[in-house]
PDB file of C-alpha atoms in Angstrom:
ATOM      1  CA  MET A   5      -0.011   0.027   0.015  1.00 36.00           C
ATOM      2  CA  TYR A   6       1.236   3.476  -0.794  1.00 43.00           C
ATOM      3  CA  GLY A   7       0.695   6.436   1.431  1.00 53.00           C
ATOM      4  CA  SER A   8      -2.576   7.961   2.575  1.00 88.00           C
ATOM      5  CA  HIS A   9      -5.158   7.703  -0.212  1.00 94.00           C
ATOM      6  CA  LEU A  10      -6.693  10.941   0.962  1.00 96.00           C
ATOM      7  CA  LYS A  11      -3.369  12.699   0.865  1.00 96.00           C
ATOM      8  CA  SER A  12      -2.960  11.521  -2.714  1.00 95.00           C
ATOM      9  CA  SER A  13      -6.036  13.525  -3.836  1.00 96.00           C
ATOM     10  CA  LEU A  14      -4.526  16.520  -5.626  1.00 97.00           C
ATOM     11  CA  GLN A  15      -8.047  17.604  -6.734  1.00 96.00           C
ATOM     12  CA  LEU A  16      -8.539  19.097  -3.263  1.00 98.00           C
ATOM     13  CA  PHE A  17      -6.208  21.911  -4.374  1.00 98.00           C
ATOM     14  CA  PRO A  18      -7.583  24.891  -6.407  1.00 96.00           C
ATOM     15  CA  GLY A  19      -7.134  24.722 -10.112  1.00 94.00           C
ATOM     16  CA  ILE A  20      -6.560  20.930 -10.164  1.00 96.00           C
ATOM     17  CA  GLY A  21      -9.196  18.789 -11.944  1.00 94.00           C
ATOM     18  CA  GLU A  22      -9.069  15.131 -12.885  1.00 92.00           C
ATOM     19  CA  ARG A  23      -7.040  15.663 -16.077  1.00 94.00           C
ATOM     20  CA  LYS A  24      -4.337  17.811 -14.356  1.00 96.00           C
ATOM     21  CA  GLU A  25      -4.154  15.400 -11.458  1.00 95.00           C
ATOM     22  CA  LYS A  26      -3.416  12.489 -13.811  1.00 92.00           C
ATOM     23  CA  GLN A  27      -0.686  14.551 -15.474  1.00 95.00           C
ATOM     24  CA  LEU A  28       0.861  15.244 -12.055  1.00 96.00           C
ATOM     25  CA  PHE A  29       0.638  11.557 -11.124  1.00 94.00           C
ATOM     26  CA  GLY A  30       2.475  10.845 -14.357  1.00 93.00           C
ATOM     27  CA  VAL A  31       5.504  12.925 -13.296  1.00 94.00           C
ATOM     28  CA  GLY A  32       5.695  11.452  -9.794  1.00 93.00           C
ATOM     29  CA  VAL A  33       3.577  13.965  -7.822  1.00 95.00           C
ATOM     30  CA  TYR A  34       1.580  11.602  -5.624  1.00 92.00           C
ATOM     31  CA  ASP A  35       0.604  13.545  -2.507  1.00 95.00           C
ATOM     32  CA  TRP A  36       0.035  16.975  -1.017  1.00 97.00           C
ATOM     33  CA  GLU A  37       3.569  17.560   0.122  1.00 96.00           C
ATOM     34  CA  SER A  38       5.153  16.526  -3.185  1.00 97.00           C
ATOM     35  CA  LEU A  39       2.749  18.853  -5.003  1.00 98.00           C
ATOM     36  CA  ILE A  40       4.169  21.816  -2.996  1.00 97.00           C
ATOM     37  CA  GLN A  41       7.749  20.682  -3.788  1.00 97.00           C
ATOM     38  CA  TYR A  42       6.992  20.221  -7.491  1.00 97.00           C
ATOM     39  CA  GLN A  43       5.576  23.749  -7.793  1.00 97.00           C
ATOM     40  CA  LYS A  44       8.629  25.214  -5.920  1.00 97.00           C
ATOM     41  CA  GLN A  45      10.891  23.499  -8.430  1.00 97.00           C
ATOM     42  CA  LYS A  46       8.899  23.787 -11.638  1.00 96.00           C
ATOM     43  CA  ASN A  47       6.724  26.927 -11.199  1.00 96.00           C
ATOM     44  CA  ASP A  48       4.045  25.361 -13.395  1.00 96.00           C
ATOM     45  CA  PRO A  49       2.053  28.224 -14.863  1.00 95.00           C
ATOM     46  CA  LEU A  50      -1.054  26.036 -14.838  1.00 94.00           C
ATOM     47  CA  LEU A  51      -0.943  25.615 -11.072  1.00 96.00           C
ATOM     48  CA  PRO A  52      -1.623  28.176  -8.299  1.00 96.00           C
ATOM     49  CA  ALA A  53       1.303  30.021  -6.641  1.00 97.00           C
ATOM     50  CA  VAL A  54       3.212  28.126  -3.977  1.00 97.00           C
ATOM     51  CA  SER A  55       1.796  30.470  -1.274  1.00 98.00           C
ATOM     52  CA  ILE A  56      -1.797  29.536  -2.315  1.00 98.00           C
ATOM     53  CA  LEU A  57      -0.959  25.811  -2.347  1.00 98.00           C
ATOM     54  CA  GLU A  58       0.681  25.988   1.143  1.00 98.00           C
ATOM     55  CA  GLU A  59      -2.325  27.792   2.522  1.00 98.00           C
ATOM     56  CA  ARG A  60      -4.579  25.133   1.257  1.00 98.00           C
ATOM     57  CA  LEU A  61      -2.270  22.382   2.573  1.00 98.00           C
ATOM     58  CA  ASP A  62      -2.470  23.912   6.038  1.00 98.00           C
ATOM     59  CA  GLU A  63      -6.300  23.894   5.816  1.00 98.00           C
ATOM     60  CA  LEU A  64      -6.385  20.255   4.661  1.00 97.00           C
ATOM     61  CA  ASP A  65      -3.996  19.121   7.356  1.00 97.00           C
ATOM     62  CA  HIS A  66      -5.988  20.910   9.990  1.00 97.00           C
ATOM     63  CA  GLU A  67      -9.335  19.380   8.846  1.00 97.00           C
ATOM     64  CA  LEU A  68      -7.813  15.968   8.642  1.00 96.00           C
ATOM     65  CA  SER A  69      -6.317  16.265  12.209  1.00 96.00           C
ATOM     66  CA  GLU A  70      -9.843  17.308  13.377  1.00 97.00           C
ATOM     67  CA  ALA A  71     -11.350  14.305  11.629  1.00 96.00           C
ATOM     68  CA  ASN A  72     -13.788  16.696   9.861  1.00 97.00           C
ATOM     69  CA  PHE A  73     -15.456  14.100   7.665  1.00 97.00           C
ATOM     70  CA  PRO A  74     -18.190  16.410   6.237  1.00 97.00           C
ATOM     71  CA  PHE A  75     -15.469  18.835   5.058  1.00 98.00           C
ATOM     72  CA  PHE A  76     -13.866  16.208   2.826  1.00 98.00           C
ATOM     73  CA  THR A  77     -17.218  14.807   1.447  1.00 98.00           C
ATOM     74  CA  THR A  78     -18.008  18.368   0.500  1.00 97.00           C
ATOM     75  CA  GLU A  79     -14.687  19.071  -1.079  1.00 97.00           C
ATOM     76  CA  LEU A  80     -14.104  15.731  -2.962  1.00 97.00           C
ATOM     77  CA  PRO A  81     -15.899  14.642  -6.154  1.00 95.00           C
ATOM     78  CA  SER A  82     -18.202  11.750  -5.264  1.00 96.00           C
ATOM     79  CA  LEU A  83     -16.209   9.262  -7.381  1.00 95.00           C
ATOM     80  CA  GLU A  84     -13.268  10.112  -5.132  1.00 96.00           C
ATOM     81  CA  TYR A  85     -14.968   9.194  -1.873  1.00 98.00           C
ATOM     82  CA  TRP A  86     -13.075   5.940  -1.817  1.00 97.00           C
ATOM     83  CA  ARG A  87     -10.078   7.861  -0.641  1.00 97.00           C
ATOM     84  CA  LEU A  88     -11.764   8.377   2.755  1.00 98.00           C
ATOM     85  CA  TRP A  89     -12.105   4.654   3.392  1.00 97.00           C
ATOM     86  CA  GLN A  90      -8.642   4.428   4.861  1.00 95.00           C
ATOM     87  CA  ASN A  91      -9.158   7.213   7.374  1.00 96.00           C
ATOM     88  CA  PHE A  92     -12.931   6.998   8.094  1.00 97.00           C
ATOM     89  CA  PRO A  93     -14.165   3.402   7.505  1.00 97.00           C
ATOM     90  CA  GLU A  94     -16.814   3.791  10.244  1.00 98.00           C
ATOM     91  CA  LYS A  95     -18.466   6.491   8.156  1.00 98.00           C
ATOM     92  CA  PHE A  96     -19.256   4.158   5.221  1.00 98.00           C
ATOM     93  CA  CYS A  97     -22.742   2.686   5.187  1.00 98.00           C
ATOM     94  CA  PHE A  98     -23.186  -0.099   2.573  1.00 98.00           C
ATOM     95  CA  LEU A  99     -26.813  -0.396   1.337  1.00 98.00           C
ATOM     96  CA  ASP A 100     -28.675  -2.783  -0.889  1.00 98.00           C
ATOM     97  CA  ILE A 101     -32.403  -3.225  -1.514  1.00 98.00           C
ATOM     98  CA  GLU A 102     -34.726  -5.956  -2.922  1.00 97.00           C
ATOM     99  CA  THR A 103     -37.993  -4.974  -4.648  1.00 97.00           C
ATOM    100  CA  THR A 104     -40.903  -6.622  -6.315  1.00 97.00           C
ATOM    101  CA  GLY A 105     -39.820  -5.108  -9.653  1.00 95.00           C
ATOM    102  CA  ILE A 106     -38.774  -1.904 -11.357  1.00 93.00           C
ATOM    103  CA  SER A 107     -42.106  -0.380 -12.251  1.00 92.00           C
ATOM    104  CA  ASP A 108     -43.789   2.575 -10.517  1.00 90.00           C
ATOM    105  CA  SER A 109     -46.094   0.133  -8.792  1.00 93.00           C
ATOM    106  CA  SER A 110     -43.223  -1.990  -7.438  1.00 96.00           C
ATOM    107  CA  VAL A 111     -42.356  -1.862  -3.700  1.00 97.00           C
ATOM    108  CA  THR A 112     -39.307  -2.492  -1.527  1.00 98.00           C
ATOM    109  CA  THR A 113     -39.266  -5.901   0.280  1.00 98.00           C
ATOM    110  CA  VAL A 114     -35.964  -6.117   2.111  1.00 98.00           C
ATOM    111  CA  VAL A 115     -33.166  -3.650   2.756  1.00 98.00           C
ATOM    112  CA  SER A 116     -29.816  -4.281   4.481  1.00 98.00           C
ATOM    113  CA  LEU A 117     -27.305  -1.825   5.921  1.00 98.00           C
ATOM    114  CA  TYR A 118     -23.777  -2.868   6.722  1.00 98.00           C
ATOM    115  CA  GLN A 119     -21.561  -0.538   8.650  1.00 98.00           C
ATOM    116  CA  ASN A 120     -18.741  -1.048  11.149  1.00 96.00           C
ATOM    117  CA  LYS A 121     -19.068  -4.824  10.742  1.00 95.00           C
ATOM    118  CA  ARG A 122     -22.692  -4.582  11.852  1.00 97.00           C
ATOM    119  CA  MET A 123     -25.562  -5.785   9.697  1.00 98.00           C
ATOM    120  CA  LEU A 124     -29.105  -4.344   9.950  1.00 98.00           C
ATOM    121  CA  THR A 125     -31.912  -5.782   7.865  1.00 98.00           C
ATOM    122  CA  PHE A 126     -35.307  -4.313   7.451  1.00 98.00           C
ATOM    123  CA  GLU A 127     -38.313  -6.223   6.097  1.00 98.00           C
ATOM    124  CA  ARG A 128     -41.569  -5.023   4.487  1.00 97.00           C
ATOM    125  CA  GLY A 129     -44.444  -5.356   6.937  1.00 95.00           C
ATOM    126  CA  LYS A 130     -42.106  -5.623   9.947  1.00 96.00           C
ATOM    127  CA  ASP A 131     -39.739  -2.755  10.427  1.00 97.00           C
ATOM    128  CA  LEU A 132     -38.994  -1.259   6.976  1.00 97.00           C
ATOM    129  CA  GLU A 133     -40.386   2.143   7.932  1.00 95.00           C
ATOM    130  CA  PHE A 134     -37.590   2.576  10.444  1.00 96.00           C
ATOM    131  CA  LEU A 135     -34.858   2.285   7.791  1.00 97.00           C
ATOM    132  CA  PHE A 136     -33.845   5.940   7.587  1.00 96.00           C
ATOM    133  CA  ASP A 137     -33.708   6.238  11.376  1.00 96.00           C
ATOM    134  CA  SER A 138     -30.657   4.009  11.221  1.00 97.00           C
ATOM    135  CA  ILE A 139     -28.724   6.094   8.681  1.00 97.00           C
ATOM    136  CA  SER A 140     -26.611   8.999   9.886  1.00 96.00           C
ATOM    137  CA  PRO A 141     -27.091  11.903   7.544  1.00 94.00           C
ATOM    138  CA  GLU A 142     -23.409  12.655   7.161  1.00 96.00           C
ATOM    139  CA  ASP A 143     -22.315   9.038   6.393  1.00 98.00           C
ATOM    140  CA  ILE A 144     -21.482   7.952   2.874  1.00 98.00           C
ATOM    141  CA  LEU A 145     -24.021   5.574   1.318  1.00 98.00           C
ATOM    142  CA  VAL A 146     -22.142   2.938  -0.647  1.00 98.00           C
ATOM    143  CA  THR A 147     -24.232   1.074  -3.276  1.00 98.00           C
ATOM    144  CA  TYR A 148     -23.977  -0.680  -6.659  1.00 98.00           C
ATOM    145  CA  ASN A 149     -25.980   1.278  -9.136  1.00 97.00           C
ATOM    146  CA  GLY A 150     -27.634   2.878  -6.217  1.00 97.00           C
ATOM    147  CA  LYS A 151     -27.614   6.362  -7.594  1.00 97.00           C
ATOM    148  CA  ARG A 152     -29.790   5.294 -10.428  1.00 96.00           C
ATOM    149  CA  PHE A 153     -31.937   2.620  -8.722  1.00 97.00           C
ATOM    150  CA  ASP A 154     -31.771   1.913  -4.980  1.00 97.00           C
ATOM    151  CA  VAL A 155     -31.787   5.495  -3.689  1.00 98.00           C
ATOM    152  CA  PRO A 156     -34.347   6.944  -6.118  1.00 98.00           C
ATOM    153  CA  PHE A 157     -36.570   3.900  -5.536  1.00 97.00           C
ATOM    154  CA  LEU A 158     -36.523   4.470  -1.762  1.00 98.00           C
ATOM    155  CA  GLU A 159     -37.121   8.171  -2.117  1.00 97.00           C
ATOM    156  CA  ARG A 160     -40.133   7.618  -4.316  1.00 96.00           C
ATOM    157  CA  GLU A 161     -41.656   4.938  -2.165  1.00 96.00           C
ATOM    158  CA  PHE A 162     -41.044   6.672   1.192  1.00 95.00           C
ATOM    159  CA  HIS A 163     -41.457  10.267   0.028  1.00 95.00           C
ATOM    160  CA  TYR A 164     -38.088  10.941   1.580  1.00 94.00           C
ATOM    161  CA  ARG A 165     -35.113  12.963   0.287  1.00 95.00           C
ATOM    162  CA  VAL A 166     -31.791  11.220   0.848  1.00 97.00           C
ATOM    163  CA  LYS A 167     -29.170  13.860   1.402  1.00 96.00           C
ATOM    164  CA  ASN A 168     -26.193  11.592   2.272  1.00 98.00           C
ATOM    165  CA  PRO A 169     -23.103  11.730   0.117  1.00 98.00           C
ATOM    166  CA  GLN A 170     -23.078   8.673  -2.145  1.00 98.00           C
ATOM    167  CA  LEU A 171     -20.464   6.385  -3.594  1.00 98.00           C
ATOM    168  CA  ASP A 172     -21.729   4.237  -6.457  1.00 98.00           C
ATOM    169  CA  LEU A 173     -19.378   1.320  -6.842  1.00 98.00           C
ATOM    170  CA  MET A 174     -20.658   0.629 -10.358  1.00 97.00           C
ATOM    171  CA  ASN A 175     -19.034   3.870 -11.483  1.00 96.00           C
ATOM    172  CA  LEU A 176     -15.841   3.206  -9.575  1.00 96.00           C
ATOM    173  CA  LEU A 177     -15.565  -0.260 -11.035  1.00 97.00           C
ATOM    174  CA  HIS A 178     -16.081   1.206 -14.557  1.00 95.00           C
ATOM    175  CA  SER A 179     -13.164   3.424 -13.927  1.00 92.00           C
ATOM    176  CA  ILE A 180     -10.847   0.343 -13.614  1.00 93.00           C
ATOM    177  CA  GLY A 181     -12.467  -1.386 -16.599  1.00 94.00           C
ATOM    178  CA  ILE A 182     -14.803  -3.792 -14.727  1.00 95.00           C
ATOM    179  CA  LYS A 183     -18.377  -3.806 -16.152  1.00 93.00           C
ATOM    180  CA  GLY A 184     -21.311  -6.216 -16.277  1.00 89.00           C
ATOM    181  CA  GLY A 185     -23.222  -6.002 -12.992  1.00 90.00           C
ATOM    182  CA  LEU A 186     -22.358  -6.708  -9.339  1.00 91.00           C
ATOM    183  CA  LYS A 187     -22.229 -10.516  -9.583  1.00 90.00           C
ATOM    184  CA  LYS A 188     -19.923 -10.487 -12.627  1.00 92.00           C
ATOM    185  CA  SER A 189     -17.772  -7.872 -10.882  1.00 94.00           C
ATOM    186  CA  GLU A 190     -17.482 -10.082  -7.829  1.00 93.00           C
ATOM    187  CA  VAL A 191     -16.269 -12.976  -9.957  1.00 91.00           C
ATOM    188  CA  LEU A 192     -13.691 -10.771 -11.739  1.00 93.00           C
ATOM    189  CA  LEU A 193     -12.442  -9.608  -8.329  1.00 94.00           C
ATOM    190  CA  GLY A 194     -12.219 -13.188  -7.062  1.00 92.00           C
ATOM    191  CA  LEU A 195     -15.184 -13.296  -4.648  1.00 91.00           C
ATOM    192  CA  VAL A 196     -17.006 -16.627  -4.015  1.00 89.00           C
ATOM    193  CA  ARG A 197     -20.585 -16.648  -2.664  1.00 86.00           C
ATOM    194  CA  PRO A 198     -21.994 -19.259  -0.287  1.00 85.00           C
ATOM    195  CA  GLU A 199     -23.201 -22.333  -2.095  1.00 80.00           C
ATOM    196  CA  GLU A 200     -26.883 -21.868  -1.017  1.00 80.00           C
ATOM    197  CA  ILE A 201     -27.151 -18.561  -2.817  1.00 84.00           C
ATOM    198  CA  ALA A 202     -24.447 -18.951  -5.421  1.00 78.00           C
ATOM    199  CA  GLY A 203     -26.060 -18.305  -8.883  1.00 78.00           C
ATOM    200  CA  MET A 204     -28.864 -16.246  -7.572  1.00 82.00           C
ATOM    201  CA  ASP A 205     -29.412 -12.828  -9.138  1.00 79.00           C
ATOM    202  CA  GLY A 206     -31.868  -9.963  -8.890  1.00 80.00           C
ATOM    203  CA  ARG A 207     -34.515 -11.632 -11.066  1.00 86.00           C
ATOM    204  CA  GLN A 208     -35.044 -14.369  -8.490  1.00 91.00           C
ATOM    205  CA  ALA A 209     -35.445 -12.063  -5.536  1.00 94.00           C
ATOM    206  CA  PRO A 210     -39.039 -10.944  -6.441  1.00 96.00           C
ATOM    207  CA  LEU A 211     -40.051 -14.558  -6.947  1.00 96.00           C
ATOM    208  CA  LEU A 212     -38.868 -15.466  -3.430  1.00 96.00           C
ATOM    209  CA  TRP A 213     -40.891 -12.598  -1.929  1.00 97.00           C
ATOM    210  CA  PHE A 214     -43.952 -13.561  -3.869  1.00 97.00           C
ATOM    211  CA  GLU A 215     -43.695 -17.170  -2.823  1.00 97.00           C
ATOM    212  CA  TYR A 216     -43.331 -16.101   0.836  1.00 97.00           C
ATOM    213  CA  GLN A 217     -46.428 -13.803   0.491  1.00 96.00           C
ATOM    214  CA  ARG A 218     -48.528 -16.456  -1.237  1.00 96.00           C
ATOM    215  CA  THR A 219     -47.612 -19.513   0.880  1.00 97.00           C
ATOM    216  CA  ASN A 220     -46.001 -18.076   4.005  1.00 96.00           C
ATOM    217  CA  ASN A 221     -42.908 -20.127   3.123  1.00 96.00           C
ATOM    218  CA  LYS A 222     -40.363 -18.947   5.716  1.00 96.00           C
ATOM    219  CA  GLU A 223     -37.482 -20.649   3.840  1.00 96.00           C
ATOM    220  CA  ALA A 224     -38.177 -18.389   0.851  1.00 96.00           C
ATOM    221  CA  LEU A 225     -38.027 -15.314   3.041  1.00 97.00           C
ATOM    222  CA  GLU A 226     -34.855 -16.499   4.750  1.00 96.00           C
ATOM    223  CA  LYS A 227     -33.200 -17.162   1.429  1.00 95.00           C
ATOM    224  CA  LEU A 228     -34.187 -13.698   0.158  1.00 97.00           C
ATOM    225  CA  ILE A 229     -32.800 -12.060   3.269  1.00 97.00           C
ATOM    226  CA  ALA A 230     -29.618 -14.157   3.057  1.00 95.00           C
ATOM    227  CA  TYR A 231     -29.159 -13.040  -0.546  1.00 95.00           C
ATOM    228  CA  ASN A 232     -29.717  -9.416   0.374  1.00 96.00           C
ATOM    229  CA  LYS A 233     -27.224  -9.551   3.210  1.00 97.00           C
ATOM    230  CA  GLU A 234     -24.599 -11.117   0.986  1.00 95.00           C
ATOM    231  CA  ASP A 235     -25.091  -8.420  -1.641  1.00 95.00           C
ATOM    232  CA  THR A 236     -24.727  -5.761   1.041  1.00 97.00           C
ATOM    233  CA  LYS A 237     -21.706  -7.181   2.890  1.00 97.00           C
ATOM    234  CA  ASN A 238     -19.937  -7.843  -0.395  1.00 96.00           C
ATOM    235  CA  LEU A 239     -20.109  -4.167  -1.252  1.00 98.00           C
ATOM    236  CA  GLU A 240     -17.417  -3.611   1.429  1.00 98.00           C
ATOM    237  CA  ILE A 241     -15.198  -6.322  -0.098  1.00 97.00           C
ATOM    238  CA  VAL A 242     -15.739  -4.965  -3.599  1.00 98.00           C
ATOM    239  CA  LEU A 243     -14.719  -1.448  -2.406  1.00 98.00           C
ATOM    240  CA  GLU A 244     -11.544  -2.778  -0.817  1.00 97.00           C
ATOM    241  CA  LYS A 245     -10.516  -4.839  -3.813  1.00 96.00           C
ATOM    242  CA  THR A 246     -11.239  -1.952  -6.148  1.00 96.00           C
ATOM    243  CA  ILE A 247      -9.045   0.313  -4.031  1.00 95.00           C
ATOM    244  CA  ASP A 248      -6.272  -2.377  -4.217  1.00 94.00           C
ATOM    245  CA  ARG A 249      -6.523  -2.295  -8.027  1.00 92.00           C
ATOM    246  CA  LEU A 250      -6.361   1.468  -8.118  1.00 91.00           C
ATOM    247  CA  THR A 251      -3.265   1.630  -5.887  1.00 87.00           C
ATOM    248  CA  GLU A 252      -1.516  -1.358  -7.399  1.00 82.00           C
ATOM    249  CA  ASN A 253      -1.704   0.319 -10.851  1.00 65.00           C
ATOM    250  CA  ARG A 254      -1.041   3.794  -9.445  1.00 56.00           C
ATOM    251  CA  LEU A 255      -4.373   4.910 -10.850  1.00 51.00           C
ATOM    252  CA  PHE A 256      -4.960   7.072  -7.843  1.00 52.00           C
TER     253      PHE A 256
END
């Protein structure tokens, strides 16, 4: 592992976007301190003056020493939130939902949250309405395709506006060339699911719920919940393995 992933974010400095950051990585500028040294030596006209960079460095160091998590979620682009995992793992809330479908009449059946090695699962007709009480508003919601599906689905159904910062692992995986859905991504990253739910996908989840509703088959419900929990817990592993890929290839 290289140094602090957060301190390798040059986009936290004024005038540095993704393109300029990659250029700087390419010449060996990998962290906040080396950026200052680089500008002192090169006086790059496309970078702010050394005094401005040093002032920003002091601010960043102070906010990091104060563990000011909201400061960094405000300052970082959402695709860069992965950099905070190393310093603030307790602030990452992994979320996955199961539904009866994708139409406007579909509803949520099961939702799991995984945070700080603690799993919470909410079931329709039991405790689903308490879901948002368990999510701290400043924590990062980590999902797979959640920005386009999970979060808007919950917002529509519960008439609730999710204001949390969000990290969508689908987009992060795309940035390292991995596409094709969560299950395929897991395989490409070397994850193996338990035998009892291996091979299951999102198309089977509604069928399990319908079977439970129709016949009160507890095994169908238990299998659905186990599948949802595995999806949710694996998001953490996918994040860690994706970060490994980014740092191994110095794509950070």
